[in-house]
Amino acid sequence: MTIESAEVVVTSPGRNFVTLRLTTSEGVVGLGDATLNGRELAAASYLRDHVAPLLVGRDPHAIEDTWQYLYRGAYWRRGPVTMAAIAAVDMALWDIKGKVAGLPVYQLLGGRSRRGALAYGHASGTTVEALVTSIHNHLDEGFRAIRVQSGVPGLGKVYGVGHDQARGQKYDYEPAGRTAAPVEETWDTAAYLRHVPGVFEAVRSEFGPELPLLHDAHHRLTPNQAAQLGRSLEPYDLFWLEDCTPGENQEALRRVRSQTTTPLAIGEVFNSVHDYQTLITEQLIDFVRSSVTHAGGITAVRKLMDFAAIYQVRSGFHGPTDVSPVGMAAALHLDVAIHNFGIQEYMPHSAQTLDVFRCGYSFVDGLLDPGEAPGLGVELDLEAAAAFEYTPAYLPVNRLRDGTIHDW
Ligand code: GCO
Ligand code: MG
């Protein structure tokens, strides 16, 4: 059996997705996700122009060899575009291997370690009242762990908060963000730090001590501010505080870690195990936030998690709607297979997206499950995909009150 064709499908059912579709000489189809939110066409071109021609004629079963061939063979190491492209190839090959074997991918990874993957949903509110309603709605939808994001008095739109709450809008950036240039938001760290502890006080008093609560600071704090926030949130027993500082400075986490026992999660913008080396070996974090899509695929993330396991660091894979259902399925197969699973982020995709990507995974009683279909369990409807043309879309940028660009 050889790889006969490698096709890149760019589709936009409500938001943009880049999918690699491999077909073997025996007609087996494998899918991989290479969606890089806001920079989609770079990953599509990397695949189409530089990777697809190398895949035709190769043995689809040689997953490790193909991974190394694309990683070492590029000479230029790492980076989100390269690693998303390699991830797509890797996922598609695991999908093919599973279909040929007649087994879901998690079985090929060692089989099931748990009944399902605990998922957390994204509650948010411009006010505490709206936030409490949003949490109740998520609990009604079956979520058993909740990410809590709140508006900040004096600021307009902020990361993670659905603003049209009268219409029950959830936070989901891209579909609203189709402007010729990035939307600009205003940020004030001091106002945020003053406001957040009171939000958690209100949420704990409404929902009690047991509900796992998470929070994303979205890379905006200095190490000292992050230490302050971690400490002020200790009474509310967070499941994690995410991206408290920009992750590229791994050493910064030493300062935070030494000052607070609030669990820390980091890594959604990382793309290789090397980005975690200091964080994991010095046990500066508790959770790995990578997505399978942006960190080199199932092969690479499996190794990353085995490395993390030695240091009792657990998974909390990135699962926003900008990871396609194919990338989500890849995460779920790892979630149920690895021993050091922590939690899985879950932002359900829109009905439009799910018409294009037919998913075998399910969400029942707070747990996600990859399903029993051979391979990854997601099918791409090419005809439905063709109806949604690519539309450029940007993530927002952030400015401080004086106009200085800040991390978004
Ligand atoms: C999360 C993330 C997302 C990112 C988005 C960018 O924790 O889910 O921070 O909301 O902002 O994936 O593309
Ligand atoms: Mg995040």
Coordinates of C-alpha atoms and ligand atoms in Angstrom, one line a residue:
M1 CA 0.0 0.0 0.0
T2 CA 1.3 3.5 -0.9
I3 CA 0.0 7.0 -0.5
E4 CA -1.6 7.9 -3.8
S5 CA -2.8 11.4 -3.3
A6 CA -2.3 14.2 -0.8
E7 CA -5.0 16.9 -1.1
V8 CA -5.3 20.1 1.0
V9 CA -8.9 21.2 1.7
V10 CA -9.5 24.7 2.9
T11 CA -13.1 25.3 4.0
S12 CA -14.9 27.9 6.0
P13 CA -18.1 26.6 7.6
G14 CA -18.4 29.5 10.0
R15 CA -14.7 29.6 10.5
N16 CA -11.6 28.6 8.5
F17 CA -10.2 25.1 8.6
V18 CA -7.2 23.5 6.8
T19 CA -7.5 19.7 6.4
L20 CA -5.0 17.3 4.8
R21 CA -6.7 14.4 3.0
L22 CA -4.5 11.4 2.1
T23 CA -5.7 8.6 -0.1
T24 CA -3.9 5.3 -0.3
S25 CA -3.5 2.9 -3.3
E26 CA -6.2 0.8 -1.7
G27 CA -8.6 3.7 -1.4
V28 CA -8.3 4.3 2.3
V29 CA -8.7 7.9 3.3
G30 CA -6.9 9.6 6.2
L31 CA -7.6 13.1 7.5
G32 CA -5.3 15.5 9.4
D33 CA -5.9 19.0 10.8
A34 CA -3.4 21.9 10.1
T35 CA -5.6 24.8 11.1
L36 CA -3.6 27.8 12.4
N37 CA -6.1 30.4 13.4
G38 CA -5.5 33.7 11.6
R39 CA -2.6 32.3 9.5
E40 CA -4.4 29.4 7.8
L41 CA -3.0 29.8 4.3
A42 CA 0.6 29.6 5.4
A43 CA 0.0 26.1 6.8
A44 CA -2.1 25.2 3.6
S45 CA 0.8 26.3 1.3
Y46 CA 3.4 24.5 3.4
L47 CA 1.4 21.3 3.0
R48 CA 0.4 21.8 -0.6
D49 CA 3.7 23.2 -2.0
H50 CA 6.3 21.5 0.2
V51 CA 4.9 18.4 1.8
A52 CA 2.3 16.8 -0.4
P53 CA 4.7 16.1 -3.3
L54 CA 7.0 14.2 -0.8
L55 CA 4.2 12.0 0.4
V56 CA 3.0 10.4 -2.8
G57 CA 4.4 6.9 -3.1
R58 CA 5.4 6.6 0.5
D59 CA 4.3 3.8 2.8
P60 CA 1.4 5.1 4.9
H61 CA 2.2 2.7 7.7
A62 CA 5.7 4.3 8.4
I63 CA 4.4 7.0 10.7
E64 CA 7.5 7.5 12.8
D65 CA 9.8 7.5 9.8
T66 CA 7.6 10.0 8.0
W67 CA 7.4 12.3 11.0
Q68 CA 11.2 12.3 11.3
Y69 CA 11.6 12.7 7.5
L70 CA 9.4 15.9 7.6
Y71 CA 10.8 17.3 10.8
R72 CA 14.6 16.7 10.3
G73 CA 14.3 16.8 6.5
A74 CA 13.0 20.4 6.6
Y75 CA 16.3 21.5 8.3
W76 CA 14.4 24.5 9.8
R77 CA 13.1 23.1 13.1
R78 CA 9.8 23.7 14.9
G79 CA 7.5 26.8 14.5
P80 CA 3.7 26.7 14.3
V81 CA 3.4 26.4 10.5
T82 CA 5.9 23.5 10.2
M83 CA 4.5 21.7 13.2
A84 CA 0.8 22.1 12.2
A85 CA 1.7 20.7 8.8
I86 CA 3.6 17.8 10.2
A87 CA 0.7 17.2 12.7
A88 CA -1.8 17.0 9.8
V89 CA 0.3 14.3 8.1
D90 CA 0.8 12.4 11.3
M91 CA -3.0 12.4 12.2
A92 CA -3.9 11.3 8.7
L93 CA -1.4 8.4 8.9
W94 CA -2.8 7.3 12.3
D95 CA -6.3 7.6 10.8
I96 CA -5.3 5.3 7.9
K97 CA -3.6 2.8 10.2
G98 CA -6.7 2.6 12.3
K99 CA -9.0 2.1 9.3
V100 CA -6.7 -0.6 7.9
A101 CA -6.5 -2.3 11.3
G102 CA -10.3 -1.9 11.9
L103 CA -9.6 -0.3 15.2
P104 CA -10.1 3.2 16.7
V105 CA -6.8 5.0 17.1
Y106 CA -6.9 4.9 20.9
Q107 CA -6.6 1.1 20.7
L108 CA -3.4 1.5 18.7
L109 CA -2.1 3.8 21.4
G110 CA -2.4 1.1 24.1
G111 CA -6.1 1.0 24.7
R112 CA -8.5 2.7 27.1
S113 CA -7.3 4.0 30.4
R114 CA -10.6 5.6 31.4
R115 CA -14.3 5.7 30.6
G116 CA -14.1 9.1 29.0
A117 CA -12.3 12.4 29.0
L118 CA -13.5 15.0 31.6
A119 CA -14.2 18.1 29.5
Y120 CA -14.4 21.8 30.6
G121 CA -16.7 24.3 29.0
H122 CA -16.3 28.1 28.6
A123 CA -18.6 30.1 30.8
S124 CA -18.4 33.9 30.7
G125 CA -20.2 37.1 31.6
T126 CA -19.8 40.8 31.2
T127 CA -21.2 41.0 34.7
V128 CA -21.1 38.5 37.6
E129 CA -24.9 38.0 37.2
A130 CA -24.5 37.1 33.5
L131 CA -21.5 34.8 34.4
V132 CA -23.6 32.9 37.0
T133 CA -26.3 32.4 34.4
S134 CA -23.7 31.2 31.9
I135 CA -22.3 28.7 34.4
H136 CA -25.8 27.4 35.1
N137 CA -26.4 27.0 31.3
H138 CA -23.1 25.0 31.0
L139 CA -24.1 22.7 33.8
D140 CA -27.4 22.1 32.1
E141 CA -25.6 21.2 28.9
G142 CA -23.7 18.5 30.9
F143 CA -20.4 20.2 31.7
R144 CA -18.8 19.1 35.0
A145 CA -15.9 21.5 34.9
I146 CA -16.1 25.2 33.9
R147 CA -13.7 27.9 32.7
V148 CA -14.6 31.2 34.2
Q149 CA -13.9 34.5 32.3
S150 CA -15.4 37.8 33.2
G151 CA -15.7 41.3 31.8
V152 CA -13.6 44.0 33.6
P153 CA -15.3 47.2 34.7
G154 CA -14.1 50.1 32.6
L155 CA -12.9 47.9 29.7
G156 CA -14.9 47.0 26.6
K157 CA -14.6 43.6 24.9
V158 CA -12.1 41.4 26.6
Y159 CA -10.7 38.0 25.8
G160 CA -12.9 35.0 26.6
V161 CA -16.2 36.9 27.2
G162 CA -19.3 36.6 25.0
H163 CA -20.7 40.1 24.8
D164 CA -24.2 39.7 23.4
Q165 CA -25.4 37.9 26.5
A166 CA -29.0 38.9 26.1
R167 CA -28.9 36.5 23.1
G168 CA -27.1 33.9 25.1
Q169 CA -23.9 34.5 23.1
K170 CA -21.0 32.3 24.0
Y171 CA -17.4 33.4 23.6
D172 CA -16.0 32.3 20.3
Y173 CA -13.8 34.8 18.6
E174 CA -13.3 34.1 14.9
P175 CA -16.8 34.1 13.4
A176 CA -17.3 37.6 14.7
G177 CA -13.9 38.7 13.7
R178 CA -14.1 39.0 9.9
T179 CA -12.7 42.4 9.4
A180 CA -10.0 43.6 6.9
A181 CA -7.6 44.1 9.8
P182 CA -7.5 42.8 13.3
V183 CA -10.0 44.3 15.7
E184 CA -8.3 46.3 18.5
E185 CA -9.2 45.8 22.2
T186 CA -8.1 47.8 25.2
W187 CA -6.5 46.3 28.2
D188 CA -5.7 47.3 31.7
T189 CA -3.9 44.7 33.9
A190 CA -4.3 46.5 37.1
A191 CA -8.1 46.8 36.7
Y192 CA -8.2 43.1 35.8
L193 CA -6.2 42.1 38.9
R194 CA -8.4 44.1 41.1
H195 CA -11.6 42.5 39.7
V196 CA -10.9 38.8 39.2
P197 CA -10.7 37.6 42.9
G198 CA -14.2 39.0 43.6
V199 CA -15.6 37.2 40.6
F200 CA -14.3 33.9 41.9
E201 CA -15.6 34.7 45.4
A202 CA -19.1 35.2 43.9
V203 CA -18.9 32.0 41.8
R204 CA -17.7 29.8 44.7
S205 CA -20.4 31.2 46.9
E206 CA -23.1 30.4 44.3
F207 CA -21.8 26.9 43.2
G208 CA -20.0 25.6 46.3
P209 CA -16.5 24.1 46.7
E210 CA -16.7 21.0 44.4
L211 CA -17.1 22.3 40.9
P212 CA -13.7 22.4 39.1
L213 CA -13.1 26.0 38.0
L214 CA -10.5 27.1 35.5
H215 CA -9.3 30.5 34.3
D216 CA -7.2 31.8 31.4
A217 CA -5.1 34.9 31.9
H218 CA -4.1 34.7 28.2
H219 CA -0.4 35.6 28.4
R220 CA -1.0 39.1 29.8
L221 CA 0.9 39.3 33.1
T222 CA 4.4 39.8 34.3
P223 CA 5.8 37.0 36.5
N224 CA 5.2 39.2 39.6
Q225 CA 1.6 40.0 38.6
A226 CA 1.0 36.3 37.9
A227 CA 2.3 35.4 41.3
Q228 CA 0.0 38.0 42.8
L229 CA -3.0 36.6 40.9
G230 CA -2.1 33.0 41.8
R231 CA -2.0 33.9 45.4
S232 CA -5.2 35.9 45.4
L233 CA -7.0 33.0 43.8
E234 CA -5.8 30.3 46.2
P235 CA -8.9 30.5 48.5
Y236 CA -11.0 29.6 45.4
D237 CA -9.2 26.3 44.7
L238 CA -8.8 26.6 40.9
F239 CA -8.3 23.5 38.8
W240 CA -5.8 25.7 36.9
L241 CA -4.7 29.2 36.1
E242 CA -3.7 29.2 32.4
D243 CA -1.1 31.1 30.5
C244 CA -0.4 33.5 33.4
T245 CA 2.7 34.8 31.6
P246 CA 3.9 34.7 28.0
G247 CA 5.2 31.1 27.7
E248 CA 8.3 31.8 25.6
N249 CA 10.1 32.8 28.8
Q250 CA 10.2 29.5 30.6
E251 CA 12.3 30.8 33.4
A252 CA 9.6 33.3 34.4
L253 CA 7.5 30.5 35.7
R254 CA 10.1 29.9 38.5
R255 CA 9.0 33.2 40.1
V256 CA 5.3 32.3 39.8
R257 CA 5.8 28.8 41.0
S258 CA 7.7 29.8 44.1
Q259 CA 5.0 32.2 45.2
T260 CA 1.8 30.3 44.7
T261 CA 0.2 26.9 44.9
T262 CA -2.5 27.6 42.4
P263 CA -2.0 24.9 39.7
L264 CA -0.6 26.3 36.4
A265 CA -1.3 25.3 32.8
I266 CA 0.6 26.5 29.8
G267 CA 1.5 25.7 26.2
E268 CA -1.3 26.3 23.7
V269 CA 1.0 28.4 21.6
F270 CA 3.9 26.0 22.0
N271 CA 4.8 23.6 19.2
S272 CA 7.3 21.1 20.5
V273 CA 8.5 19.2 23.6
H274 CA 11.5 21.6 23.7
D275 CA 9.3 24.5 24.6
Y276 CA 8.4 22.6 27.8
Q277 CA 11.8 21.3 28.7
T278 CA 12.5 23.6 31.7
L279 CA 8.8 23.8 32.7
I280 CA 8.5 20.1 33.0
T281 CA 11.9 19.0 34.3
E282 CA 11.7 21.7 37.1
Q283 CA 8.0 20.9 37.7
L284 CA 7.1 24.6 37.1
I285 CA 3.7 23.7 35.6
D286 CA 0.9 21.1 36.3
F287 CA -0.7 20.8 32.9
V288 CA 0.4 20.7 29.3
R289 CA -1.9 22.9 27.1
S290 CA -0.7 21.9 23.6
S291 CA -3.2 20.9 21.0
V292 CA -2.4 17.9 18.9
T293 CA -2.8 20.1 15.8
H294 CA -0.1 22.7 16.8
A295 CA 2.4 20.4 18.4
G296 CA 3.3 17.9 15.7
G297 CA 0.5 15.4 15.9
I298 CA -0.3 12.3 17.9
T299 CA 3.2 10.9 17.6
A300 CA 4.9 14.0 19.1
V301 CA 2.2 14.7 21.7
R302 CA 2.3 11.1 22.9
K303 CA 6.1 11.5 23.5
L304 CA 5.6 14.9 25.2
M305 CA 3.0 13.4 27.6
D306 CA 5.3 10.4 28.4
F307 CA 8.1 12.8 29.2
A308 CA 5.6 14.9 31.3
A309 CA 4.4 11.7 33.2
I310 CA 7.9 11.3 34.8
Y311 CA 7.3 14.6 36.5
Q312 CA 3.6 14.1 37.4
V313 CA 2.6 16.7 34.8
R314 CA -0.8 16.0 33.2
S315 CA -2.6 16.8 30.0
G316 CA -5.1 19.6 29.4
F317 CA -5.1 19.7 25.6
H318 CA -6.2 22.8 23.8
G319 CA -9.7 22.3 22.3
P320 CA -11.0 25.7 21.0
T321 CA -13.2 25.8 17.9
D322 CA -10.2 26.7 15.8
V323 CA -8.9 23.2 16.3
S324 CA -11.0 21.3 13.7
P325 CA -13.1 18.3 14.6
V326 CA -10.3 16.1 13.1
G327 CA -7.8 17.7 15.6
M328 CA -10.3 17.4 18.4
A329 CA -10.7 13.7 17.6
A330 CA -7.0 13.2 17.6
A331 CA -6.8 14.7 21.1
L332 CA -9.7 12.5 22.4
H333 CA -7.9 9.3 21.3
L334 CA -4.9 10.4 23.3
D335 CA -7.1 11.5 26.2
V336 CA -8.6 8.1 26.8
A337 CA -5.3 6.3 26.2
I338 CA -2.6 8.1 28.1
H339 CA -2.2 7.5 31.9
N340 CA -1.5 11.2 32.8
F341 CA -4.7 12.7 31.4
G342 CA -5.9 15.8 33.3
I343 CA -8.8 17.4 31.5
Q344 CA -9.9 18.3 27.9
E345 CA -11.0 21.7 26.7
Y346 CA -14.2 21.5 24.7
M347 CA -15.8 24.3 22.7
P348 CA -18.5 22.5 20.7
H349 CA -18.3 23.3 17.0
S350 CA -21.2 25.0 15.1
A351 CA -23.8 23.0 13.3
Q352 CA -22.3 24.3 10.0
T353 CA -18.9 23.0 10.9
L354 CA -20.4 19.6 12.0
D355 CA -22.2 19.3 8.6
V356 CA -18.8 19.5 6.9
F357 CA -17.0 17.3 9.4
R358 CA -19.1 14.3 10.5
C359 CA -17.9 13.3 13.9
G360 CA -18.0 10.0 15.7
Y361 CA -17.1 11.5 19.1
S362 CA -19.7 12.2 21.8
F363 CA -20.2 14.2 24.9
V364 CA -22.2 12.5 27.7
D365 CA -22.4 13.3 31.4
G366 CA -19.5 15.7 31.2
L367 CA -17.2 13.2 29.5
L368 CA -16.0 13.2 25.9
D369 CA -15.5 10.0 24.1
P370 CA -13.7 9.4 20.7
G371 CA -16.1 6.6 19.7
E372 CA -15.4 3.2 18.3
A373 CA -15.2 3.9 14.6
P374 CA -11.9 2.7 13.0
G375 CA -9.3 5.4 12.7
L376 CA -10.0 8.9 14.1
G377 CA -13.7 8.6 13.5
V378 CA -14.2 11.9 11.5
E379 CA -15.3 12.1 7.9
L380 CA -15.0 15.1 5.7
D381 CA -17.9 15.8 3.3
L382 CA -16.1 17.3 0.3
E383 CA -19.2 18.6 -1.3
A384 CA -20.4 20.4 1.8
A385 CA -16.9 21.7 2.3
A386 CA -16.7 23.2 -1.2
A387 CA -19.7 25.4 -0.4
F388 CA -17.8 27.4 2.2
E389 CA -15.1 29.6 0.6
Y390 CA -12.1 30.7 2.6
T391 CA -12.5 34.2 4.1
P392 CA -9.5 36.0 5.7
A393 CA -10.0 36.4 9.5
Y394 CA -7.8 37.7 12.2
L395 CA -7.5 37.3 15.9
P396 CA -7.7 40.7 17.8
V397 CA -4.8 42.7 19.0
N398 CA -4.6 44.3 22.4
R399 CA -3.5 47.8 23.3
L400 CA -2.9 49.3 26.8
R401 CA -4.8 52.5 27.6
D402 CA -1.9 54.6 26.3
G403 CA -1.9 52.8 23.0
T404 CA 1.0 50.5 23.6
I405 CA 0.6 47.0 22.0
H406 CA 0.2 44.3 24.6
D407 CA -0.2 40.5 24.5
W408 CA -3.7 39.5 23.4
Ligands
GCO1 C1 -8.1 28.7 24.9 C2 -7.4 29.7 24.0 C3 -8.2 30.2 22.8 C4 -7.3 31.0 21.9 C5 -7.6 30.7 20.5 C6 -6.7 31.4 19.5 O1 -7.7 28.6 26.0 O2 -9.0 28.1 24.4 O3 -6.8 30.7 24.8 O4 -9.3 30.9 23.2 O5 -7.4 32.3 22.1 O6 -7.5 29.3 20.3 O7 -6.8 30.9 18.3
MG2 MG -6.0 29.6 26.4

